[in-house]
CSV table of C-alpha atoms and ligand atoms in Angstrom, one decimal:
chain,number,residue,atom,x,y,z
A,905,UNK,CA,0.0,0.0,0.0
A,906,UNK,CA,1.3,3.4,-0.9
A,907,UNK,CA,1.7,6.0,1.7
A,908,UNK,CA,-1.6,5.3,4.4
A,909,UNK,CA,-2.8,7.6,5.5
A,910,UNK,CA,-3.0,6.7,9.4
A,911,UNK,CA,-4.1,10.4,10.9
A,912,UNK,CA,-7.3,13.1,10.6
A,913,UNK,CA,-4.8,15.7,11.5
A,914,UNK,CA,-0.8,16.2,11.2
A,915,UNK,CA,-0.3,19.2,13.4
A,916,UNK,CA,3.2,20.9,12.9
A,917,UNK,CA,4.5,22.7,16.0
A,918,UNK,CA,4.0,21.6,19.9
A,919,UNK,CA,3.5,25.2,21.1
A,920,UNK,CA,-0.2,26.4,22.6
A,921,UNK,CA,-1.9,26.4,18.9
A,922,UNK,CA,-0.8,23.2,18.4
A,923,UNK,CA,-1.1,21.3,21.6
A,924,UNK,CA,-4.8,23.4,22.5
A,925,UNK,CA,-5.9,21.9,18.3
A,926,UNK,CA,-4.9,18.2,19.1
A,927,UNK,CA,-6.1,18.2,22.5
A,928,UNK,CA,-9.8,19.2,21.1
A,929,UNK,CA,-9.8,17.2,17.7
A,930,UNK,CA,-8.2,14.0,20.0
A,931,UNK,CA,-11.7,14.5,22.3
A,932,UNK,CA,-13.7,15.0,19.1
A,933,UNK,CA,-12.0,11.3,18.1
A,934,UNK,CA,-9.6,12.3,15.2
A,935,UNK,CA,-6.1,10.6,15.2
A,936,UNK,CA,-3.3,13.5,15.5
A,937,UNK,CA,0.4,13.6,14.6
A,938,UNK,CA,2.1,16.6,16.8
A,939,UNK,CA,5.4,17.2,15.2
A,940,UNK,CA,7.6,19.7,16.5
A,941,UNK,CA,12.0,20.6,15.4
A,942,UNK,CA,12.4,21.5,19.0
A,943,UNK,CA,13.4,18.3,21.7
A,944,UNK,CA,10.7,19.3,23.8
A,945,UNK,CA,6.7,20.1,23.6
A,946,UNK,CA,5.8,23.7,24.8
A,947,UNK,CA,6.6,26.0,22.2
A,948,UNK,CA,7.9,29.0,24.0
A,949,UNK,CA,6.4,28.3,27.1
A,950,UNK,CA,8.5,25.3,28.0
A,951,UNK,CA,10.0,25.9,31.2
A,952,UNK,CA,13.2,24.2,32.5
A,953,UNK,CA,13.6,22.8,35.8
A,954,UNK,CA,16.6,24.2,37.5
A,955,UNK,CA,16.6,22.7,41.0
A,956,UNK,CA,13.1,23.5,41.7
A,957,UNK,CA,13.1,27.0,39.9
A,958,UNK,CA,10.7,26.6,36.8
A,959,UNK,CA,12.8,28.7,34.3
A,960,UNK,CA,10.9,30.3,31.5
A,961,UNK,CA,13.5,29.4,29.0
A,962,UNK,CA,11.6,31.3,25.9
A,963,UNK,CA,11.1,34.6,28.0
A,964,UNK,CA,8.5,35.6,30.6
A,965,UNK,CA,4.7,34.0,30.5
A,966,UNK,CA,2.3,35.0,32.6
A,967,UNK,CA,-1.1,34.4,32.2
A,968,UNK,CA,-4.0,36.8,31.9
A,969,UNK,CA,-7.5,36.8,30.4
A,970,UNK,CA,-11.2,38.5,31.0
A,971,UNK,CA,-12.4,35.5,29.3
A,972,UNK,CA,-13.7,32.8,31.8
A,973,UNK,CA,-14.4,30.5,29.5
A,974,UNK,CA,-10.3,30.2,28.5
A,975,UNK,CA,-9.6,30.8,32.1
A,976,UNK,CA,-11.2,27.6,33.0
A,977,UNK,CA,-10.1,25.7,30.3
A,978,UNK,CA,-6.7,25.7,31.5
A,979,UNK,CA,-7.5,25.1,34.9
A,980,UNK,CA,-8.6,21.9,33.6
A,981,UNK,CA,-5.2,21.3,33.3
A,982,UNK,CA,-3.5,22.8,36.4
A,983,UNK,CA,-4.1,25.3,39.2
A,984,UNK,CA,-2.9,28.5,39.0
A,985,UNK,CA,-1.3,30.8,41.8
A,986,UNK,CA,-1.7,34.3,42.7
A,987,UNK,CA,1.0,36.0,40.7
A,988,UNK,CA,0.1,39.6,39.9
A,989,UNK,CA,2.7,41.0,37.5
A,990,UNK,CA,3.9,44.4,39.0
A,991,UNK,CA,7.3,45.1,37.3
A,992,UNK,CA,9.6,48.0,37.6
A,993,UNK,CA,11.9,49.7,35.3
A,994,UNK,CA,15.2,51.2,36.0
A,995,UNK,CA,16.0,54.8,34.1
A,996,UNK,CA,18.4,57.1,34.8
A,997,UNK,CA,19.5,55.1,38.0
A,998,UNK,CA,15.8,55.8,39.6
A,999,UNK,CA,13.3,53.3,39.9
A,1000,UNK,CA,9.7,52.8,39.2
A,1001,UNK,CA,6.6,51.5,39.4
A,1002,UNK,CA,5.0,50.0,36.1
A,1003,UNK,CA,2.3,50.2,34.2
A,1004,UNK,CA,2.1,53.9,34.7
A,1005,UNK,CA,-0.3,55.1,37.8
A,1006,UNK,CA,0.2,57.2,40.8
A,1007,UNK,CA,3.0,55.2,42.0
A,1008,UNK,CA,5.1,56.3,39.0
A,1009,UNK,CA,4.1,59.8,38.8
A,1010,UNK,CA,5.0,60.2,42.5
A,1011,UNK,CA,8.2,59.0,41.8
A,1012,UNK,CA,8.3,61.5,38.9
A,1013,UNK,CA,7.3,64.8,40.0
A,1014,UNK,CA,6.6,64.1,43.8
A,1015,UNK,CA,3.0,64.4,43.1
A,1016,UNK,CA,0.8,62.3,45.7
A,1017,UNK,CA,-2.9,63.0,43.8
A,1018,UNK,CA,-4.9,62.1,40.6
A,1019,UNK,CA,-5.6,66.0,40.4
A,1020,UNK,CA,-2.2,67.0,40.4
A,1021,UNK,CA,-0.8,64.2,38.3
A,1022,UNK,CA,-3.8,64.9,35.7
A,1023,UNK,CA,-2.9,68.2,35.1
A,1024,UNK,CA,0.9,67.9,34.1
A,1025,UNK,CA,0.3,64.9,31.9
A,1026,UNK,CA,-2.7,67.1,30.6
A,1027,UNK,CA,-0.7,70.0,29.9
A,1028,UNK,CA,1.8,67.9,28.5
A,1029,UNK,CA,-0.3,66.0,25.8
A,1030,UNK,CA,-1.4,69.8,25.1
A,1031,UNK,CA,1.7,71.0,24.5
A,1032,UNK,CA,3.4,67.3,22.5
A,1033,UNK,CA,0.4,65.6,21.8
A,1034,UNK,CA,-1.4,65.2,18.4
A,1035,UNK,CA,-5.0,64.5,17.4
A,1036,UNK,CA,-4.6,61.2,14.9
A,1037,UNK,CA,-1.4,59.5,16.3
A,1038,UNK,CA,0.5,58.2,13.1
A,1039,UNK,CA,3.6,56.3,15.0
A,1040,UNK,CA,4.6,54.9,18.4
A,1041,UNK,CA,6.0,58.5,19.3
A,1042,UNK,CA,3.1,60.3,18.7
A,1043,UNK,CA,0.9,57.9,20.5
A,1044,UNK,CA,2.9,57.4,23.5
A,1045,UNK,CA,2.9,61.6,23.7
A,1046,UNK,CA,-0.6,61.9,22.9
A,1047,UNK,CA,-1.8,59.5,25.6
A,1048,UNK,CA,1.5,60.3,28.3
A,1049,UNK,CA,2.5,63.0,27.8
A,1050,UNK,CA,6.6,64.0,27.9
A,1051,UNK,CA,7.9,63.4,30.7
A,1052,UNK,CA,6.7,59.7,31.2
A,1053,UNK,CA,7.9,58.9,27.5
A,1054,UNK,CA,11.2,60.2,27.8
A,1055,UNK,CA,11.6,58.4,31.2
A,1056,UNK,CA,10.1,54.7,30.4
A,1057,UNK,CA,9.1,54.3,26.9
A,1058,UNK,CA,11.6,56.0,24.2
A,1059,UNK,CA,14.8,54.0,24.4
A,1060,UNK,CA,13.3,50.6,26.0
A,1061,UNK,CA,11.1,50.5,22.8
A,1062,UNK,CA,13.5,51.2,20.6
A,1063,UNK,CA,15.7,48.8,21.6
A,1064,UNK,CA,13.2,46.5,21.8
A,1065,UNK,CA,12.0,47.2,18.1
A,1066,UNK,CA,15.8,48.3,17.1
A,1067,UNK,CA,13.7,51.0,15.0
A,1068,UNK,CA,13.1,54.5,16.1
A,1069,UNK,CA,9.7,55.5,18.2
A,1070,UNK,CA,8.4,57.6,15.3
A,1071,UNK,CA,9.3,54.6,12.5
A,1072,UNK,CA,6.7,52.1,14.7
A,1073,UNK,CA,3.1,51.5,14.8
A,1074,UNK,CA,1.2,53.3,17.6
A,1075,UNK,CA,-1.0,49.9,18.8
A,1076,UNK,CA,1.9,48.1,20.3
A,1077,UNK,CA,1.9,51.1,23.1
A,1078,UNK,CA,-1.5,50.9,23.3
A,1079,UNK,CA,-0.9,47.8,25.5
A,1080,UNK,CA,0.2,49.9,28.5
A,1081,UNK,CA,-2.4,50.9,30.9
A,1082,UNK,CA,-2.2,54.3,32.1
A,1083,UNK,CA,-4.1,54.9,35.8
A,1084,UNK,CA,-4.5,57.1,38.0
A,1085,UNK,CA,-4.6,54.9,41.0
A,1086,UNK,CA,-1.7,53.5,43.0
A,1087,UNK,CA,-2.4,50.2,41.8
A,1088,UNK,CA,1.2,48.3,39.8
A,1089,UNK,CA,-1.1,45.4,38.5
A,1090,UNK,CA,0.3,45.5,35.2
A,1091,UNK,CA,-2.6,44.2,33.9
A,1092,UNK,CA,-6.5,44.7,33.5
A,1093,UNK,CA,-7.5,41.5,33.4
A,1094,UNK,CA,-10.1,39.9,35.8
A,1095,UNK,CA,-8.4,36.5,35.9
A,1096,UNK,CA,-3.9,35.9,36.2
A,1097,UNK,CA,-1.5,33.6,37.4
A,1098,UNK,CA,1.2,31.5,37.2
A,1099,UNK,CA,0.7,27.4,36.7
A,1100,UNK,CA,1.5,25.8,40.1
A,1101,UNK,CA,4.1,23.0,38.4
A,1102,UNK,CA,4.9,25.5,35.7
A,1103,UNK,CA,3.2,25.7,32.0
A,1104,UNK,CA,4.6,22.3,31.2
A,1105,UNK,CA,1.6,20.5,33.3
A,1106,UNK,CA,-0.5,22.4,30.9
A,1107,UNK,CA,1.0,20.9,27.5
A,1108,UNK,CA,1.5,17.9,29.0
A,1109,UNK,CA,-2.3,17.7,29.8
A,1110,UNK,CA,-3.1,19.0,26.3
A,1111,UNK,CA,-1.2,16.7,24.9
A,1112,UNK,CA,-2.3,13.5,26.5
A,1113,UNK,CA,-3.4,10.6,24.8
A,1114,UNK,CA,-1.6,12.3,21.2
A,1115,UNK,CA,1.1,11.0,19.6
A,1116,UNK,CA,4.1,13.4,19.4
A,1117,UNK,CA,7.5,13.0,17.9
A,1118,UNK,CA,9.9,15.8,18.7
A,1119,UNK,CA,13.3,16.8,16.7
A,1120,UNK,CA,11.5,16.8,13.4
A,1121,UNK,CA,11.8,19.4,11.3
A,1122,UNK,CA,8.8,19.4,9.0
A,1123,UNK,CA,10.3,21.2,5.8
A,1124,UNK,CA,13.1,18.6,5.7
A,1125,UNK,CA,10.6,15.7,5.0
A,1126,UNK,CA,7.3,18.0,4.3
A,1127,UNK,CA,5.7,15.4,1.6
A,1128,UNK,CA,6.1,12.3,3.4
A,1129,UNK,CA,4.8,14.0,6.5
A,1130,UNK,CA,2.0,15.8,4.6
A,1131,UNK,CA,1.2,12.1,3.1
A,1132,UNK,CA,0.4,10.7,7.2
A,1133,UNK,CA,-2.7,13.1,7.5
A,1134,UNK,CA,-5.9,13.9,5.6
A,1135,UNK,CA,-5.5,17.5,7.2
A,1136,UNK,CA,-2.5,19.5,8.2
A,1137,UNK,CA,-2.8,22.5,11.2
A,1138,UNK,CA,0.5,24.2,10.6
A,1139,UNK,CA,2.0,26.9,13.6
A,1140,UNK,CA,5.0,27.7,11.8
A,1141,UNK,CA,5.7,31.2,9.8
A,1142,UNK,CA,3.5,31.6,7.3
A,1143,UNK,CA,6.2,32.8,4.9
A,1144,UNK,CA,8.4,29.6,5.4
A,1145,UNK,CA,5.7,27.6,4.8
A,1146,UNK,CA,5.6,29.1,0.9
A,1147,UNK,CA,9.4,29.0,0.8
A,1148,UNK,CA,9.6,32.6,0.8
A,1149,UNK,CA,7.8,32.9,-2.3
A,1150,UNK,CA,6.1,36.9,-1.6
A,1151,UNK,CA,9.3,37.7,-0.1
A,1152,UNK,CA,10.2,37.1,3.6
A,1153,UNK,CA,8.2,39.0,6.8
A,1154,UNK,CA,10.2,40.7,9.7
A,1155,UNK,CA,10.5,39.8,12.9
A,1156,UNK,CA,12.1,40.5,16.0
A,1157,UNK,CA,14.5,38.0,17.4
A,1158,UNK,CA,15.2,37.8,21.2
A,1159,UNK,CA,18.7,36.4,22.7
A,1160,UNK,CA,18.2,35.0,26.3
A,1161,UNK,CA,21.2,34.4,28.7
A,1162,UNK,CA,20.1,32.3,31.7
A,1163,UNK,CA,22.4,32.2,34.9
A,1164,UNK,CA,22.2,31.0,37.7
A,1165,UNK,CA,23.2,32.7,41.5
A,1166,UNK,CA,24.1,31.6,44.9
A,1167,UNK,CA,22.1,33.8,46.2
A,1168,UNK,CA,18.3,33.7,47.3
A,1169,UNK,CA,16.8,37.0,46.1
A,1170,UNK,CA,18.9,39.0,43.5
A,1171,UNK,CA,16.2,41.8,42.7
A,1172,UNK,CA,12.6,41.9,44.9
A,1173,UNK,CA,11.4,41.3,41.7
A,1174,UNK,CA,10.3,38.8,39.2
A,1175,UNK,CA,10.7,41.2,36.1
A,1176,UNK,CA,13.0,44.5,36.3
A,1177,UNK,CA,13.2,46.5,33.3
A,1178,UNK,CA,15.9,48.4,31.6
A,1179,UNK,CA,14.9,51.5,30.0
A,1180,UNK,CA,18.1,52.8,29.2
A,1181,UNK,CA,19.9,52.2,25.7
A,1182,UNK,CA,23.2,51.8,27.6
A,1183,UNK,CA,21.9,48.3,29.0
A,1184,UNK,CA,21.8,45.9,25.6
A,1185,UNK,CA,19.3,43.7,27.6
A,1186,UNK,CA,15.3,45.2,28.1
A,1187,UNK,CA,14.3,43.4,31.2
A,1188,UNK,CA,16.0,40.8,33.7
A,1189,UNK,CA,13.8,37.9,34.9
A,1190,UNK,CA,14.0,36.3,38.3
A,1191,UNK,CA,12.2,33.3,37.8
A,1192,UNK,CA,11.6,32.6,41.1
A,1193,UNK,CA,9.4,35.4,42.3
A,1194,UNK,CA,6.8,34.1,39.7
A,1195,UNK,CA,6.2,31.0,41.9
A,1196,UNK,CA,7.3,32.9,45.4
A,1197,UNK,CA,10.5,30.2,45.4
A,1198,UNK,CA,12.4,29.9,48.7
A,1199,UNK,CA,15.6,28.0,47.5
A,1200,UNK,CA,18.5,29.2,48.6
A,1201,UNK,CA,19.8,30.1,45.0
A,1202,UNK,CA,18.0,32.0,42.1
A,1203,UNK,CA,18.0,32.0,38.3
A,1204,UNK,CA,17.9,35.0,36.1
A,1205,UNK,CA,17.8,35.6,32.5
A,1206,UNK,CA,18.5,38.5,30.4
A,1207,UNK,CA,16.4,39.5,27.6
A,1208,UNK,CA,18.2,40.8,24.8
A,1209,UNK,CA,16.4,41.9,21.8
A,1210,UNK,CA,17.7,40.9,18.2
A,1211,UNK,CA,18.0,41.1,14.7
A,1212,UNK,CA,15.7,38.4,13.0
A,1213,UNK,CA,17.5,36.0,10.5
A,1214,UNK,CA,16.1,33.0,9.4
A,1215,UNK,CA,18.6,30.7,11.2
A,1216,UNK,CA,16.9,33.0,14.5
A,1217,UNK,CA,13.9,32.4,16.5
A,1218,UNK,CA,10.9,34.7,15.5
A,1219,UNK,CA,9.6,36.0,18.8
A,1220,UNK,CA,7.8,39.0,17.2
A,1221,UNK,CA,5.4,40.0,14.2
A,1222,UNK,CA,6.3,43.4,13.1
A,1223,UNK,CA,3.1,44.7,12.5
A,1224,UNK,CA,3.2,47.7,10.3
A,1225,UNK,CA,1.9,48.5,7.2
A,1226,UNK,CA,4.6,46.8,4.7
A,1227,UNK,CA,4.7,44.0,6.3
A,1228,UNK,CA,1.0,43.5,6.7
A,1229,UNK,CA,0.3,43.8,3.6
A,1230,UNK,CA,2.2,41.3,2.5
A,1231,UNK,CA,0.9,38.9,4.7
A,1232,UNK,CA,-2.6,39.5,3.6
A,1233,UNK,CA,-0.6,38.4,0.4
A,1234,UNK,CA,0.1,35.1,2.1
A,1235,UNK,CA,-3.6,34.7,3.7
A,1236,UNK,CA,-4.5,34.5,0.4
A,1237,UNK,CA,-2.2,31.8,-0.5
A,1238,UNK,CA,-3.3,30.2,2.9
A,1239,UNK,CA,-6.9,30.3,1.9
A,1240,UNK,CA,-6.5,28.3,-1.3
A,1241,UNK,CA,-5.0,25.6,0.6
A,1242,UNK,CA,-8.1,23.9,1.8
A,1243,UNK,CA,-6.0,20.8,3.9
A,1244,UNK,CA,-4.2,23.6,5.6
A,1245,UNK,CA,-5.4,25.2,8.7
A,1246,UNK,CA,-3.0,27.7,9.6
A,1247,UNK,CA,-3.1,29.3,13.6
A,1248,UNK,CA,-1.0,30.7,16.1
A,1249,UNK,CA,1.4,33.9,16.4
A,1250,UNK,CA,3.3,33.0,13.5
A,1251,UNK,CA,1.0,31.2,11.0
A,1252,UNK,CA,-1.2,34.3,11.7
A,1253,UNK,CA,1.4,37.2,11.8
A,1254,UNK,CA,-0.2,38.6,15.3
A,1255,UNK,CA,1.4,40.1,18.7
A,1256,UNK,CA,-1.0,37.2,20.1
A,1257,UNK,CA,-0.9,37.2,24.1
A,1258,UNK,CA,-1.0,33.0,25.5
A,1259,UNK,CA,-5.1,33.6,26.0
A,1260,UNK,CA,-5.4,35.1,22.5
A,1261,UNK,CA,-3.8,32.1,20.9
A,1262,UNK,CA,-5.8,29.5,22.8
A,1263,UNK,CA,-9.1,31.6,22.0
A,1264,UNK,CA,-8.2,31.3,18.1
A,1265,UNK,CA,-7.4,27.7,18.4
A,1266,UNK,CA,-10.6,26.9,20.5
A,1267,UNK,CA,-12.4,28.9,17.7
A,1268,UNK,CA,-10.9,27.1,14.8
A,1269,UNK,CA,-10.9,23.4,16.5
A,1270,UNK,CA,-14.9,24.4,16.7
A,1271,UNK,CA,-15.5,24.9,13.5
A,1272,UNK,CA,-13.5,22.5,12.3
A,1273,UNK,CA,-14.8,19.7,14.3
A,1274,UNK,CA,-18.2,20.2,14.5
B,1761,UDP,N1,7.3,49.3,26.9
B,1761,UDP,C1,8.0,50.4,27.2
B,1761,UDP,N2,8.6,50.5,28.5
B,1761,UDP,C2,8.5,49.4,29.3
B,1761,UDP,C3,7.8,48.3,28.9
B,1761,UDP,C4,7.2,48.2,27.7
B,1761,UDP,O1,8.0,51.4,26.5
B,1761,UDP,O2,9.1,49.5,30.4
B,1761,UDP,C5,6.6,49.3,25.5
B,1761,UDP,C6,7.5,48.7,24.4
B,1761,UDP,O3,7.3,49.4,23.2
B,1761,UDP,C7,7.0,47.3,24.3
B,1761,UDP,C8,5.5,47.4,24.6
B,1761,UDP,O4,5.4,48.5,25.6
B,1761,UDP,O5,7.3,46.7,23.0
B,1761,UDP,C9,4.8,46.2,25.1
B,1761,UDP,O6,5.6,45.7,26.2
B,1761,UDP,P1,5.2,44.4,27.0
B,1761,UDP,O7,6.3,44.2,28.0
B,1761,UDP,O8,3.8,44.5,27.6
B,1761,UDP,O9,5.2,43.3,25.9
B,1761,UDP,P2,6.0,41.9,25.7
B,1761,UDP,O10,7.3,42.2,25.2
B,1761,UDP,O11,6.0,41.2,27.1
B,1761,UDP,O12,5.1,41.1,24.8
């Protein structure tokens, strides 16, 4: 017999899209195939025991949704603590409080009421701020004002983006609360935490019952491993998966460097960030304080932002005009290809948060399956 065809679904990539997909179409009865290049399942929320320490070896995850429904789906799979992210940032050798509220502006001008605050970041979106914000810049001064963009926004985001403020898309800032309360929850979700046994429990629990084979990189052997499956749900870049043939997408690549101390508590803190362009790193991450550890030694990882090539992990979309046009190019490519389901961050081109991915794949595993 020539190639059988033993599975519904071959599902390309291990990561939240994939695992959340072959959980729901392995309950709906369909034999999946979860492929992934990586040695390990996860995607880029595999964490990495280091002696008790769950390191997030991808960068930072922490979850957050307003959606109940999502919020209980993955406590199906494990409990979840009471970690409220509340980071700080460093500038200018002063520290403070993130997302930007009363805490913050005290520590900016030594004002200690919404009144006061209002009325210099008033008087400062007067003075910088535009109507129809066309870039980052613009945005960030039309919604901060000055002060606060020169202090904690300008050079983190540009190293970040490694593209000036005024040559980025306003939306991504959009993402930062502003409040005039002294409350450092970063965000405005209803529901947030931090798996108790780290996100791993989580895949794991997706990805019960489904047959996975890791180290396998799909485009070496892509038509013997189309030929397993009547259907493939691909997670990759969508650009990759056409060999380029538009042109190539940007991303942003990240550069992690994980090390470990002999020491219990190396900065209050699970994330610090750097503001200033004299650090190369954007944040430092003390795994630890996500899970209120009490070893006696820590681990911390630097988060240094990149340069995507294609031998590079993609971490980021870059979601301005050029490149979104072009993928609308691919979508359509993507749409003719009716055994091809593509989802996630990357097989969509979108700054997808973890709830946002599992949403689109609970959407599409609907549809598809019913
Ligand atoms: N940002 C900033 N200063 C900060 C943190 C974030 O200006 O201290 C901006 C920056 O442009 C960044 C965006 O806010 O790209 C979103 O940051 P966040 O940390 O929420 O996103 P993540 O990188 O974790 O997806």
């Amino acid at each position: 017999m020539n190639n059988p065809v033993e599975y519904d679904y071959l599902i390309v990539g291990a990561g939240l899209y994939g695992s959340v997909f072959a959980h729901e179409a392995t309950k709906a009865g369909k034999r999946c195939l979860v492929i992934d290049k990586r040695d390990h399942i996860g995607g880029n929320v595999y964490c990495e025991n280091n002696d008790g320490i769950n390191v997030h070896k991808y960068g930072a995850h922490i979850f957050h949704t307003n959606d109940k429904t999502i919020w209980d789906y993955v406590n199906q799979f494990a409990e979840f603590n009471n970690y409220v992210n509340s980071p700080v940032s460093i500038s200018k050798g002063k520290l403070y409080n993130l997302p930007f509220n009363m805490n913050t502006f005290n520590q900016l001008w030594g004002v200690m009421t919404p009144a006061e605050a209002k009325e210099i970041i008033d008087e400062q979106i007067a003075t910088y701020g535009v109507k129809q914000p066309k870039n980052l810049e613009e945005q960030a001064l039309s919604l901060i004002g000055k002060d606060v963009y020169e202090t904690l926004i300008k050079e983190y985001t540009e190293k970040q983006w490694g593209r000036k403020a005024t040559e980025l898309p306003a939306f991504i800032i959009k993402r930062l609360p502003v409040r005039y309360t002294f409350n450092n929850n970063y965000f405005n979700d209803k529901y947030q935490g931090i798996p108790i046994g780290g996100y791993n429990k989580i895949i794991e629990g997706l990805l019960a019952g489904v047959d996975v084979k890791l180290g396998i990189d799909f485009f070496v052997n892509k038509d013997e491993l189309v030929g397993l499956a009547k259907k493939v749900v691909f997670t990759g870049k969508i650009d990759e998966y056409f060999d380029y043939e538009l042109g190539e997408l940007e991303y942003r690549s990240l550069r992690f460097e994980h090390e470990t101390l002999a020491t219990d508590n190396f900065q209050g803190n699970a994330v610090v960030n750097y503001n200033d362009s004299k650090y190369a790193y954007t944040r430092i991450i003390e795994h630890k304080h996500f899970e209120f550890g009490k070893q006696n030694h820590t681990v911390v990882t630097r988060e240094y932002p990149e340069q995507w090539s294609r031998d590079k992990e993609a971490y980021y979309p870059i979601n301005d005009e050029k490149n979104g046009s072009l993928y609308q190019a691919y979508k359509k490519l993507a749409i003719a290809k009716e055994h091809v389901i593509f989802g996630g961050r990357l097989a969509e081109y979108r700054y997808y948060d973890m709830h946002q991915v599992i949403g689109a794949a609970l959407a599409k595993s609907k549809k598809e399956l019913t």
